[in-house]
XYZ file of N, CA and C in Angstrom:
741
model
N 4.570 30.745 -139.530
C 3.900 30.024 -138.429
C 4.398 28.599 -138.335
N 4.578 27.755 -139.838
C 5.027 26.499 -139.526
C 6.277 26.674 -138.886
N 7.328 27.713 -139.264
C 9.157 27.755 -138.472
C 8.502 27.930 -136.927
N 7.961 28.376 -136.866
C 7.529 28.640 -135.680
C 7.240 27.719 -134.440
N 6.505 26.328 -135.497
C 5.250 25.390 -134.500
C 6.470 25.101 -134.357
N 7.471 24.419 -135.714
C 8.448 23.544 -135.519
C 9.607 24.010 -134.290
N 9.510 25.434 -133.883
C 10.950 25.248 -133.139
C 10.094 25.223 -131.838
N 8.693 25.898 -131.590
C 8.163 25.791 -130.319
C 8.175 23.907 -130.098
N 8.073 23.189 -130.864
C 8.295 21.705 -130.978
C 9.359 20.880 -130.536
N 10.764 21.418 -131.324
C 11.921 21.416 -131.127
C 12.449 21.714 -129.459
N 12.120 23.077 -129.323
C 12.203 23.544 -127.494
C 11.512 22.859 -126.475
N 10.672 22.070 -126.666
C 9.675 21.256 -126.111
C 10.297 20.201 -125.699
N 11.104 19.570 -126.795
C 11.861 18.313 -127.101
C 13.020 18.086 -126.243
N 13.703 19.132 -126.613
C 15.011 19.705 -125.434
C 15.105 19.441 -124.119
N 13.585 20.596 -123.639
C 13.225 20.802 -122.613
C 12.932 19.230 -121.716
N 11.865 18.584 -122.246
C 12.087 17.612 -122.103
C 13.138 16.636 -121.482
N 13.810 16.251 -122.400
C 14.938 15.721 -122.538
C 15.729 16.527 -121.892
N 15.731 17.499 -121.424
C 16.556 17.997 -120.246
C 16.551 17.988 -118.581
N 14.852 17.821 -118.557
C 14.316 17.756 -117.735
C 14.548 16.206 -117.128
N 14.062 15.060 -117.939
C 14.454 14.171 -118.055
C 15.862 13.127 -117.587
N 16.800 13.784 -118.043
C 18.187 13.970 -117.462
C 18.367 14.069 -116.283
N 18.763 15.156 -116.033
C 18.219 15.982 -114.752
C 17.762 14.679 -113.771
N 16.394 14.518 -114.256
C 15.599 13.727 -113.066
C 16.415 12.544 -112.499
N 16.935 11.892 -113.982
C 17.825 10.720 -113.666
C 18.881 10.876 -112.815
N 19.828 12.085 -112.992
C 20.940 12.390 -112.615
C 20.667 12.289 -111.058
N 19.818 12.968 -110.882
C 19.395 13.467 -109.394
C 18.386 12.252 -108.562
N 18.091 11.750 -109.582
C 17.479 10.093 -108.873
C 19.089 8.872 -108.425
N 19.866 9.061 -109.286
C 21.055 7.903 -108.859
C 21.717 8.892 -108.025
N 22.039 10.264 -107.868
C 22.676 10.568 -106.635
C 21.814 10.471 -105.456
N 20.184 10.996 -105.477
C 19.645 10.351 -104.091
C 20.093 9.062 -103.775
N 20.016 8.040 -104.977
C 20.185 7.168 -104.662
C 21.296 6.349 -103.661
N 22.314 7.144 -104.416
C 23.732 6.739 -103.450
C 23.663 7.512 -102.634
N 23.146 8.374 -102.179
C 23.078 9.292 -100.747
C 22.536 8.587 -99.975
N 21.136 7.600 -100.536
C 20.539 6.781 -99.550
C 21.218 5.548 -99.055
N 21.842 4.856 -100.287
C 22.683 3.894 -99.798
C 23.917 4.530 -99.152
N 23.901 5.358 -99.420
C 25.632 5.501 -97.963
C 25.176 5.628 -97.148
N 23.300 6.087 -96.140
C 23.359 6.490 -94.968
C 22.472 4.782 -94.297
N 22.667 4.165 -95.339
C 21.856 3.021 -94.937
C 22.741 1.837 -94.169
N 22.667 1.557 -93.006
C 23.533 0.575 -92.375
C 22.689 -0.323 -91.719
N 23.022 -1.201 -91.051
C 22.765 -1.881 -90.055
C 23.587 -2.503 -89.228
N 23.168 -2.433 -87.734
C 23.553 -3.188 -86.525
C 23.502 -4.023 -85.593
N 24.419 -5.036 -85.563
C 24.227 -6.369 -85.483
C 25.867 -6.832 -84.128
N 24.980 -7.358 -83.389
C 25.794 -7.986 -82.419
C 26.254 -9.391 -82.849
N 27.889 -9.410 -82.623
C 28.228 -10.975 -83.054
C 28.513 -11.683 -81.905
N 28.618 -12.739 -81.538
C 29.109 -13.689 -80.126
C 29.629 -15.150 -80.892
N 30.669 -15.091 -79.913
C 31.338 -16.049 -80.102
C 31.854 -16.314 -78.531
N 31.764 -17.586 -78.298
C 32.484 -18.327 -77.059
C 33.024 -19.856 -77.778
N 33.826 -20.139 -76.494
C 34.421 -21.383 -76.293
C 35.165 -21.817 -75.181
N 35.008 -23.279 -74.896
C 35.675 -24.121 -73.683
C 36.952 -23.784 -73.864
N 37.680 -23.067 -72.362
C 39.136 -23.149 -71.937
C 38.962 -23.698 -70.619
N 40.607 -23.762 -70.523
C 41.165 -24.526 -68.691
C 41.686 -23.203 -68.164
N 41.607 -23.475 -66.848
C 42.924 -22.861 -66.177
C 44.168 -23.599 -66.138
N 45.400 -22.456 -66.353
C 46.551 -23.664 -66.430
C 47.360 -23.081 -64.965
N 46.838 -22.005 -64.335
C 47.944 -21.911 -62.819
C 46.747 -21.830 -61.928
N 47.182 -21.400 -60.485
C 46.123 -21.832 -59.322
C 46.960 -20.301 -58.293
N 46.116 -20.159 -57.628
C 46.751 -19.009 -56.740
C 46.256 -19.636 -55.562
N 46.346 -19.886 -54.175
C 45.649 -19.601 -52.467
C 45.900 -19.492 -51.782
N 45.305 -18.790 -50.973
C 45.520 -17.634 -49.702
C 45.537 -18.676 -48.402
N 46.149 -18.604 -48.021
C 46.272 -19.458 -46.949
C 46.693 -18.519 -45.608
N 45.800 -18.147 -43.980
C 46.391 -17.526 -43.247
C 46.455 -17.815 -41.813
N 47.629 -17.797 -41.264
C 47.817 -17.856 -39.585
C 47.664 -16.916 -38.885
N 46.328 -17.120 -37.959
C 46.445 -15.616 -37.091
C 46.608 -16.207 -35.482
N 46.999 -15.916 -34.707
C 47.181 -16.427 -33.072
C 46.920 -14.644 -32.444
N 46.617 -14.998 -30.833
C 46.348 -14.177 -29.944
C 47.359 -14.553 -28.884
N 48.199 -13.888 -28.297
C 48.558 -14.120 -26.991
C 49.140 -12.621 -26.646
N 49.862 -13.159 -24.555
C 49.646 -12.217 -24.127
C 50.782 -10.735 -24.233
N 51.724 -11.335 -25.303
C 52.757 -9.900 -25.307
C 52.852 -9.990 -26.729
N 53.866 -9.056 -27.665
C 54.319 -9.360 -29.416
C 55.239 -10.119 -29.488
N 56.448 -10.542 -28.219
C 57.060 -11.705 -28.455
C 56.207 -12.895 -28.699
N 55.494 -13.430 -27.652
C 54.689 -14.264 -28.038
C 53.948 -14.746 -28.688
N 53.316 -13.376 -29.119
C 52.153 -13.500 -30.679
C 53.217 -14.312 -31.900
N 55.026 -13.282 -31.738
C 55.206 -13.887 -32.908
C 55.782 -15.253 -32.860
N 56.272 -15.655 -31.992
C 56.610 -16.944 -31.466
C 55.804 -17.805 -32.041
N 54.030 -17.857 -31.882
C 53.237 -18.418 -31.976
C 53.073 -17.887 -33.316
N 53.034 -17.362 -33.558
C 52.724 -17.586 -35.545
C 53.621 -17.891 -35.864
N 54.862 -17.886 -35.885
C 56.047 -18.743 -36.655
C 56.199 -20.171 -36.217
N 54.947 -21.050 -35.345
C 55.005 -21.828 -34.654
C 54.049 -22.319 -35.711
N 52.806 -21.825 -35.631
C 52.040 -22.473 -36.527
C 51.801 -22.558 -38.305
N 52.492 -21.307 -38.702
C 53.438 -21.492 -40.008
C 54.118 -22.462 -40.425
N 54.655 -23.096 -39.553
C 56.001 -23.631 -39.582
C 54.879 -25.630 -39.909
N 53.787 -25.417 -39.336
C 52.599 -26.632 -39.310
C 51.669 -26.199 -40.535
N 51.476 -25.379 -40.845
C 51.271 -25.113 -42.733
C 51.998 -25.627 -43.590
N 53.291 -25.328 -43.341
C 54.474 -25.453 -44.638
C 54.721 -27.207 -44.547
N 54.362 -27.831 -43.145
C 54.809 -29.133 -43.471
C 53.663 -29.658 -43.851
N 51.945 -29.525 -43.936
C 51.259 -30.161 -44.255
C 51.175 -29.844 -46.189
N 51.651 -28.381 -46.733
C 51.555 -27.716 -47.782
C 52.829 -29.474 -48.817
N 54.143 -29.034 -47.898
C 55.313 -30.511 -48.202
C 54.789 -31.660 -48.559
N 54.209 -32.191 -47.470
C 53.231 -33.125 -47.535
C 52.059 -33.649 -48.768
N 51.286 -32.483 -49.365
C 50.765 -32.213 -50.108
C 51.557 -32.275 -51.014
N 52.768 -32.836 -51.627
C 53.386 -32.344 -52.774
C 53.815 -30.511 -53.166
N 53.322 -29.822 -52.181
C 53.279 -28.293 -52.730
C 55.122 -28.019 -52.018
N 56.071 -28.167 -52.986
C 57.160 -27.758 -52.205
C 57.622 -26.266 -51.888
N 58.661 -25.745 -51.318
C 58.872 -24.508 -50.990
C 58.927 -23.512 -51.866
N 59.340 -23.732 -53.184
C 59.531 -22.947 -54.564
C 57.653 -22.973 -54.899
N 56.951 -23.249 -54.310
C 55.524 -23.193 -54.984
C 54.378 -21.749 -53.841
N 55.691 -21.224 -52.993
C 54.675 -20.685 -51.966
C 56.002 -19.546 -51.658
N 55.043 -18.444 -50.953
C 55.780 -17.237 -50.613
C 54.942 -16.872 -49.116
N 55.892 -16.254 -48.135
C 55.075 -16.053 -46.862
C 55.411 -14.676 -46.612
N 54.244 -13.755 -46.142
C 54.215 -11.946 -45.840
C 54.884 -12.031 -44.794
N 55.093 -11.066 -44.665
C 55.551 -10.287 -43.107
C 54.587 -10.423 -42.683
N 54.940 -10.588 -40.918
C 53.798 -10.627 -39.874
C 53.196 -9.539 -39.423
N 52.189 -9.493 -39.067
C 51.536 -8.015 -38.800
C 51.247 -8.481 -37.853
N 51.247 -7.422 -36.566
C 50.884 -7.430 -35.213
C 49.919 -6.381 -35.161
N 49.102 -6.812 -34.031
C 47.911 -5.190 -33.902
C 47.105 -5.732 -32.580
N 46.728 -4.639 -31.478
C 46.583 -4.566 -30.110
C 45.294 -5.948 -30.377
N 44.970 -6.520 -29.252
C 44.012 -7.377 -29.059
C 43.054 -6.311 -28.523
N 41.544 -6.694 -29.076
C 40.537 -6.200 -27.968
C 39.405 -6.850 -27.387
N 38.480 -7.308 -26.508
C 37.858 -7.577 -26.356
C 36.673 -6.935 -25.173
N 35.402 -7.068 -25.188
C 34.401 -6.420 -24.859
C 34.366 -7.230 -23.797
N 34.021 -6.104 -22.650
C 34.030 -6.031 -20.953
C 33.267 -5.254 -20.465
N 32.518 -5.438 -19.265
C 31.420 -4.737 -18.897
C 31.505 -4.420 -17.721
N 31.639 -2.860 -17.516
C 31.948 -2.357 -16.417
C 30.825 -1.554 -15.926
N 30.346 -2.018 -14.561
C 29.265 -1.695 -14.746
C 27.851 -1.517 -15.399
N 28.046 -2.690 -16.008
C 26.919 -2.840 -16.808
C 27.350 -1.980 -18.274
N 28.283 -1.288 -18.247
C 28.416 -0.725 -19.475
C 29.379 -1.377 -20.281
N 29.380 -1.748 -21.918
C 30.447 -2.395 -22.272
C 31.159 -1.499 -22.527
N 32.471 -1.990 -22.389
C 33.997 -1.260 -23.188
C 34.892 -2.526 -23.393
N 35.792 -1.566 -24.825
C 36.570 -2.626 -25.275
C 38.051 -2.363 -24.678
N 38.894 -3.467 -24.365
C 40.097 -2.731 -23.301
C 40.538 -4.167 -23.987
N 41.935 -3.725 -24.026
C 43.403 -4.787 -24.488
C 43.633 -5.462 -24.023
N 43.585 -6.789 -24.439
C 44.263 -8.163 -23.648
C 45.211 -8.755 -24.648
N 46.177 -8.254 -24.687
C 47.401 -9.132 -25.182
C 47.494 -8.420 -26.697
N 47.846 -9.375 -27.993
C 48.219 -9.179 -29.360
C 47.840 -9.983 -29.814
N 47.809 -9.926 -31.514
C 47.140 -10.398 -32.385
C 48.437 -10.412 -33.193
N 48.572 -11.543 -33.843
C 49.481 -11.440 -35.304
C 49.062 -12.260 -36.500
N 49.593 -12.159 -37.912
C 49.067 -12.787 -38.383
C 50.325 -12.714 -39.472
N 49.927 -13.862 -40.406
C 50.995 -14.226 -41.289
C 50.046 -15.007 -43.077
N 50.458 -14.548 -43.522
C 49.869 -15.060 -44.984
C 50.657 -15.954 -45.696
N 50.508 -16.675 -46.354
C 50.967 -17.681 -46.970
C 50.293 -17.697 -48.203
N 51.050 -17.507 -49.537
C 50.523 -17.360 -50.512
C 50.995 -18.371 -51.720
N 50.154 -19.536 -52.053
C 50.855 -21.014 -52.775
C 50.221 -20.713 -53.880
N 51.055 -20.480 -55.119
C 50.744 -20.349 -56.637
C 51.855 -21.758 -57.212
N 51.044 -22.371 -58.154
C 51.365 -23.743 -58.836
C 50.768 -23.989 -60.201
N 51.320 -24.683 -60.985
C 50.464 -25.043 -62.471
C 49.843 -26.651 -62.360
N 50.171 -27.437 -61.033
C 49.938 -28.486 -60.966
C 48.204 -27.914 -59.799
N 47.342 -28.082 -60.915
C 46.146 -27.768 -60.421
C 45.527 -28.805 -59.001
N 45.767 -30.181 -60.025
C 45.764 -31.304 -58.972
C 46.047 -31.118 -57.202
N 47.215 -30.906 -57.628
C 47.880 -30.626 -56.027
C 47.187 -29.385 -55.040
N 46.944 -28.421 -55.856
C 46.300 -27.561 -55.263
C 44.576 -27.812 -54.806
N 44.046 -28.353 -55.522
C 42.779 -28.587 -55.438
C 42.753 -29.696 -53.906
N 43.543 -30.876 -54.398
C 43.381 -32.187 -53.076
C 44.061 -31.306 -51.905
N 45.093 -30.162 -51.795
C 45.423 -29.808 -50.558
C 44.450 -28.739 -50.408
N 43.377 -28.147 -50.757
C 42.093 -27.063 -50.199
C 41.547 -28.453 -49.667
N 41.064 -29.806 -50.644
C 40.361 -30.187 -49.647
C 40.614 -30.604 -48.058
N 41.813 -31.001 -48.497
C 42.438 -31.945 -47.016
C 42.590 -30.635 -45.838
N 42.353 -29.583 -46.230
C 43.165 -28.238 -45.563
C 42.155 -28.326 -44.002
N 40.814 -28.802 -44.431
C 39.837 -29.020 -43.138
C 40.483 -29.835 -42.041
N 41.741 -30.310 -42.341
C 41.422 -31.362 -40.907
C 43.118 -30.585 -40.204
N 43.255 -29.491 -40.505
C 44.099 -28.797 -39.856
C 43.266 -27.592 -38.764
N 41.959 -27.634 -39.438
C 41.086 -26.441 -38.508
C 40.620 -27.457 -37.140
N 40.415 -28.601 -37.775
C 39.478 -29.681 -37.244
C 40.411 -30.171 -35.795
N 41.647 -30.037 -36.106
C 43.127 -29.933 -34.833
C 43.484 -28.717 -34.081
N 42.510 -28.192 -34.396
C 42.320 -27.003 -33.568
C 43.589 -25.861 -34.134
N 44.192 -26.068 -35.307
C 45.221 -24.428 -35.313
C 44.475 -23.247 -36.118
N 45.086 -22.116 -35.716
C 44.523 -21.182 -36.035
C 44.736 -20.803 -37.335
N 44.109 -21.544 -38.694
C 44.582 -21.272 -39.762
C 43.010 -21.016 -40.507
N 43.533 -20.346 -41.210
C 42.022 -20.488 -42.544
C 42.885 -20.343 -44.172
N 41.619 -20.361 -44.846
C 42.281 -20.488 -46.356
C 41.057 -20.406 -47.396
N 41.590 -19.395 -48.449
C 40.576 -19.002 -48.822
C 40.040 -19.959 -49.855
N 39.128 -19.912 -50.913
C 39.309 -20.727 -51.712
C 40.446 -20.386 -53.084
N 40.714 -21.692 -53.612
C 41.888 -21.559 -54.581
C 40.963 -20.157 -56.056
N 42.426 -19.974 -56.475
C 41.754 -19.240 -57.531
C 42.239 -19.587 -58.820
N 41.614 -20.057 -59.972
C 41.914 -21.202 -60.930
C 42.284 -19.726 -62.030
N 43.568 -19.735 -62.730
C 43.365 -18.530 -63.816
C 43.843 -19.317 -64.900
N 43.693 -18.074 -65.702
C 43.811 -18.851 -67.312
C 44.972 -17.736 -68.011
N 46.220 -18.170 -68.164
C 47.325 -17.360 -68.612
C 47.349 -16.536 -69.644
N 47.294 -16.832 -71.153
C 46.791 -16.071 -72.173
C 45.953 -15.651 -72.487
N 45.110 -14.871 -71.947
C 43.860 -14.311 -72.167
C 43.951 -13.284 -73.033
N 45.038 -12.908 -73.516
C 44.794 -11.503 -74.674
C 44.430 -12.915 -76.173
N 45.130 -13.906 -76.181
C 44.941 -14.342 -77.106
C 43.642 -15.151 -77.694
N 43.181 -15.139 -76.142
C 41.844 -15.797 -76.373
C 41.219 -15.020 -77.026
N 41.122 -13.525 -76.720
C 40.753 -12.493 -76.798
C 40.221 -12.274 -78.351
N 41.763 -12.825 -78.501
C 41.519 -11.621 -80.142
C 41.552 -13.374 -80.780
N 41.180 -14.689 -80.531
C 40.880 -15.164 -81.402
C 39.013 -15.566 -81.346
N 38.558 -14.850 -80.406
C 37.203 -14.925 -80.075
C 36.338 -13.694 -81.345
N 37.167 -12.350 -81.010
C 36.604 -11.537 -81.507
C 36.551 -11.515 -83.111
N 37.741 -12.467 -83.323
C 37.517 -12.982 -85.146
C 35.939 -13.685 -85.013
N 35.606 -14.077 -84.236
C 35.039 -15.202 -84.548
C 33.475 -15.113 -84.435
N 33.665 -13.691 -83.329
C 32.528 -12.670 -83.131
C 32.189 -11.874 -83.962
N 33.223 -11.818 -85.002
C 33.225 -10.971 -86.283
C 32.323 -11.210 -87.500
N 32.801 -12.792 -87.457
C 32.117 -13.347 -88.230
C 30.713 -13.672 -88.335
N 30.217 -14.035 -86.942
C 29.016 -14.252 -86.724
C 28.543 -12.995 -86.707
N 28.463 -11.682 -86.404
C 27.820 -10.796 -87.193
C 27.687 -10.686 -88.545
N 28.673 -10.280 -89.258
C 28.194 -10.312 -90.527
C 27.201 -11.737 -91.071
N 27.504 -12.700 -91.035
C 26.336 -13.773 -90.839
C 24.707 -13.296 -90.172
N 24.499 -12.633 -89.155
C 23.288 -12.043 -88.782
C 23.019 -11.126 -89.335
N 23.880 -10.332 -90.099
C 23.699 -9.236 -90.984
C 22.892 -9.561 -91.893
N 23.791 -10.769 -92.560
C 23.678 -11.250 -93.820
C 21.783 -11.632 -94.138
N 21.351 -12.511 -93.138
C 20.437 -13.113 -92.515
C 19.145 -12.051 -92.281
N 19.590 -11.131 -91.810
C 18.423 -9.712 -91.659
C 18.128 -9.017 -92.917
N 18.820 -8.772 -93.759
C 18.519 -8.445 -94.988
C 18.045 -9.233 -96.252
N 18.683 -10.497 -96.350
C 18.702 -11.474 -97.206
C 17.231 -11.162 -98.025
N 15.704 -11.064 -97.251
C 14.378 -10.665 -98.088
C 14.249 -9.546 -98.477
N 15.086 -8.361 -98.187
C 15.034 -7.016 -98.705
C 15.791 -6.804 -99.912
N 16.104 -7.932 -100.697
C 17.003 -7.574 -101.760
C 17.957 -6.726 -101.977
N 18.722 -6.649 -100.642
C 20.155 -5.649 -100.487
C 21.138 -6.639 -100.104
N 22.260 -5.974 -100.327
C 23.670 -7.247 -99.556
C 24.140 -6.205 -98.622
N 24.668 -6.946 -97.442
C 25.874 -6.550 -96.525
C 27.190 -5.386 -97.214
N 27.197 -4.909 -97.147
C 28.249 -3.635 -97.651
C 29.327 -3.607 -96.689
N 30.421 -3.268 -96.728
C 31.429 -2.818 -95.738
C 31.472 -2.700 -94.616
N 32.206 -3.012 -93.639
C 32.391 -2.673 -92.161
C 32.298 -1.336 -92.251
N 31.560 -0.350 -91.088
C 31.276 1.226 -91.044
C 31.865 1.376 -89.575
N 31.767 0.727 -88.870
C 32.498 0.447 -87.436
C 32.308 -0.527 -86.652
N 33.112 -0.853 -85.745
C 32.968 -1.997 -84.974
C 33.499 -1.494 -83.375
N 33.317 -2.310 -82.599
C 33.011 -1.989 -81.269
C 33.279 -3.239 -79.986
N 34.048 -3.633 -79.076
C 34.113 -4.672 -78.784
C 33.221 -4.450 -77.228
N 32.224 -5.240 -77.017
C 31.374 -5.350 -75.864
C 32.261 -5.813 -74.349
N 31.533 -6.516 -73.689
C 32.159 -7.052 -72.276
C 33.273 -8.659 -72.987
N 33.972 -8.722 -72.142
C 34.540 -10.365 -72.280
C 34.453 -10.834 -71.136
N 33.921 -12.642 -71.624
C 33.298 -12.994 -70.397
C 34.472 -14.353 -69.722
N 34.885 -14.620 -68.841
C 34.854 -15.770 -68.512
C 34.144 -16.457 -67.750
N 33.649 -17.525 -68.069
C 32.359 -18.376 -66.552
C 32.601 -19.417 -66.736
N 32.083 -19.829 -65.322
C 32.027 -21.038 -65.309
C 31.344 -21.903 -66.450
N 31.537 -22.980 -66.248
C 30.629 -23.861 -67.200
C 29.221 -24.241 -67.020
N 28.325 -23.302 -68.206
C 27.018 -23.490 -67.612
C 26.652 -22.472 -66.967
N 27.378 -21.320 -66.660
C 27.619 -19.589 -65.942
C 27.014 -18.984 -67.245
N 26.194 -17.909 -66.481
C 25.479 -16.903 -67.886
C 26.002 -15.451 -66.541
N 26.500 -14.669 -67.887
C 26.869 -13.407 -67.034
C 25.660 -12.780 -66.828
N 25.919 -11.936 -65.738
C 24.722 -11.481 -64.313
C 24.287 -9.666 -65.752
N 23.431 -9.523 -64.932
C 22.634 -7.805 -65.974
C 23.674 -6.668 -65.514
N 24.620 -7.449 -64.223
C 25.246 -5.935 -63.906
C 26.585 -6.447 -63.877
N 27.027 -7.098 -65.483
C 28.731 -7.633 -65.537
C 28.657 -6.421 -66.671
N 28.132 -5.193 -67.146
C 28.431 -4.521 -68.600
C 30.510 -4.629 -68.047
N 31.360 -4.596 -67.210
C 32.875 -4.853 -67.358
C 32.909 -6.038 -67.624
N 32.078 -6.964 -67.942
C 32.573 -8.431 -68.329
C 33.225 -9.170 -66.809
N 33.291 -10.361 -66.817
C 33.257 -11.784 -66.070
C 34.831 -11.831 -65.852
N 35.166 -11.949 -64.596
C 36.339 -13.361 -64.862
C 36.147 -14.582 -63.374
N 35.729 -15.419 -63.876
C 35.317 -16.810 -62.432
C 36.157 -16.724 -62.604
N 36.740 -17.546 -61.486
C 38.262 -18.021 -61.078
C 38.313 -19.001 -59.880
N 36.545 -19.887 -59.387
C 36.408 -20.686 -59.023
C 36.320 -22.214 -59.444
N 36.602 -21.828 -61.001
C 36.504 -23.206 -61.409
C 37.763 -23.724 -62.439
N 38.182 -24.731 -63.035
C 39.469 -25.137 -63.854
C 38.965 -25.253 -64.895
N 37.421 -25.194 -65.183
C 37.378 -25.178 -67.042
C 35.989 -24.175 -66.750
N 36.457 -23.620 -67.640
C 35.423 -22.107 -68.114
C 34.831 -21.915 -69.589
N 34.760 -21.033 -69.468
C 33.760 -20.687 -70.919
C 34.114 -19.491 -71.201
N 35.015 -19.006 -72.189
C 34.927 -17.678 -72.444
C 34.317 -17.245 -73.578
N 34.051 -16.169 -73.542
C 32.741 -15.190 -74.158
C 33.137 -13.670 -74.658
N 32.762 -13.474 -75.821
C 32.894 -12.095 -76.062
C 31.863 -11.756 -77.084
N 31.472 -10.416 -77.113
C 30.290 -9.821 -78.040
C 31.191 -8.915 -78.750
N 30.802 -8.442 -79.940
C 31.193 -7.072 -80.838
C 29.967 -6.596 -80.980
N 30.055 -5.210 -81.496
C 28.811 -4.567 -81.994
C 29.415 -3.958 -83.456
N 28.615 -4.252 -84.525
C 29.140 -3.707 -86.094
C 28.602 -3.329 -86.755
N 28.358 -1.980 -87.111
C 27.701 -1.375 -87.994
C 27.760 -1.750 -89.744
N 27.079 -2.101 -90.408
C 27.884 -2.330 -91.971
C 26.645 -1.343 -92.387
N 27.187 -1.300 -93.858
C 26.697 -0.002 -94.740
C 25.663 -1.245 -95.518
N 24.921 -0.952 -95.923
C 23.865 -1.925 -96.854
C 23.734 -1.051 -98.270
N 23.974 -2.393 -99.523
C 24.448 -2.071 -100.561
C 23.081 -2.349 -101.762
């Protein structure tokens, strides 16, 4: 009976201690099962002040008269009073390119019998003028002065200038470092009282990129991201989204 107590004792002991094991074994693999499915996600932003360094504007002549000789007569007439006020402006000939003229029937509304209809009087042509420059200056003082050519009665309009910013891949990818960073920083920051650290990048994700004006907050329906191009100093903007593993 004592061989007996002693090995029912002994098996007890084992058992135990096997059991024991076991529990541990299977407590640090939950464990790392839990920490691998444990992440968090955190948006980073980063912006900063840029210029535009070129200028694009639309500049256009349209005239009406009564045949297509004449229409084009008269737009190469008043073209010809663009390009010297553009001279004038400092904007020389190497700073501008001019379309082909497009012609297309004139119409205007007539009432015959009390009923309107539209019936042809003459042609329409028109001519574009398109002035791209890096001298922003010049472009900006000739949009303003451009009013007192309407104000003389020619048939010109002009759209507003469009201010761009040349390297934009590089802005790009030195924003999204920077967007990088400031996530893991908010990462860092969200956990810091839970007594876990930031673990590894698990994926990352690049949001909209913004350019705006200065003092411009992008609209709820830019998710393609921003580009102003009404102004010469902007703000560009970019978000990431980054999952990290928590350790």
């Amino acid at each position: 009976h004592k061989q007996f107590s002693n090995a029912i004792i002994v098996l007890g002991l084992l058992l135990a201690i096997g059991m024991a094991s076991a529990a541990f074994i299977l407590g640090v693999q939950a464990k790392r099962a839990v920490a691998g499915q444990q992440s968090i996600t955190v948006k980073g932003l980063a912006e900063k002040p840029i210029k535009a360094d070129s200028a694009e504007w639309l500049i256009n002549v349209g005239v009406t008269a009564q045949t297509q000789l004449e229409a084009l007569q008269l737009v190469a007439q008043e073209r010809k009073v663009v390009e010297a006020f553009l001279t004038k402006k400092g904007l020389s000939s190497k700073t501008w390119a001019v379309d082909v003229e497009t012609i297309s029937p004139h119409f205007e509304e007539v009432f015959i019998k009390d009923t309107p209809r539209q019936v042809q009087k003459g042609f329409d042509a028109f001519q574009n003028i398109r002035v791209s420059s890096k001298d922003l200056a010049k472009i900006t003082a000739a949009n303003k002065a451009f009013l007192q050519l309407r104000a003389e009665n020619h048939p010109v309009t002009a759209q507003a200038p469009n201010y761009l910013v040349g390297d934009l891949e590089t802005v790009k990818m030195s924003l999204i470092a920077d967007a990088t960073k400031n996530a893991r920083s908010r990462a860092t920051e969200f956990v810091r009282q839970d007594g876990v650290k930031v673990g590894v990048m698990k994926s990352a994700s690049q949001g909209a990129f913004y350019i705006l004006a200065v003092g411009g907050e992008a609209g709820d329906d830019s998710y393609g991201g921003v580009y102003d191009k009404s102004t010469i100093d902007k703000t560009a903007r970019v978000v990431v989204t980054i999952v990290y593993n928590i350790e």
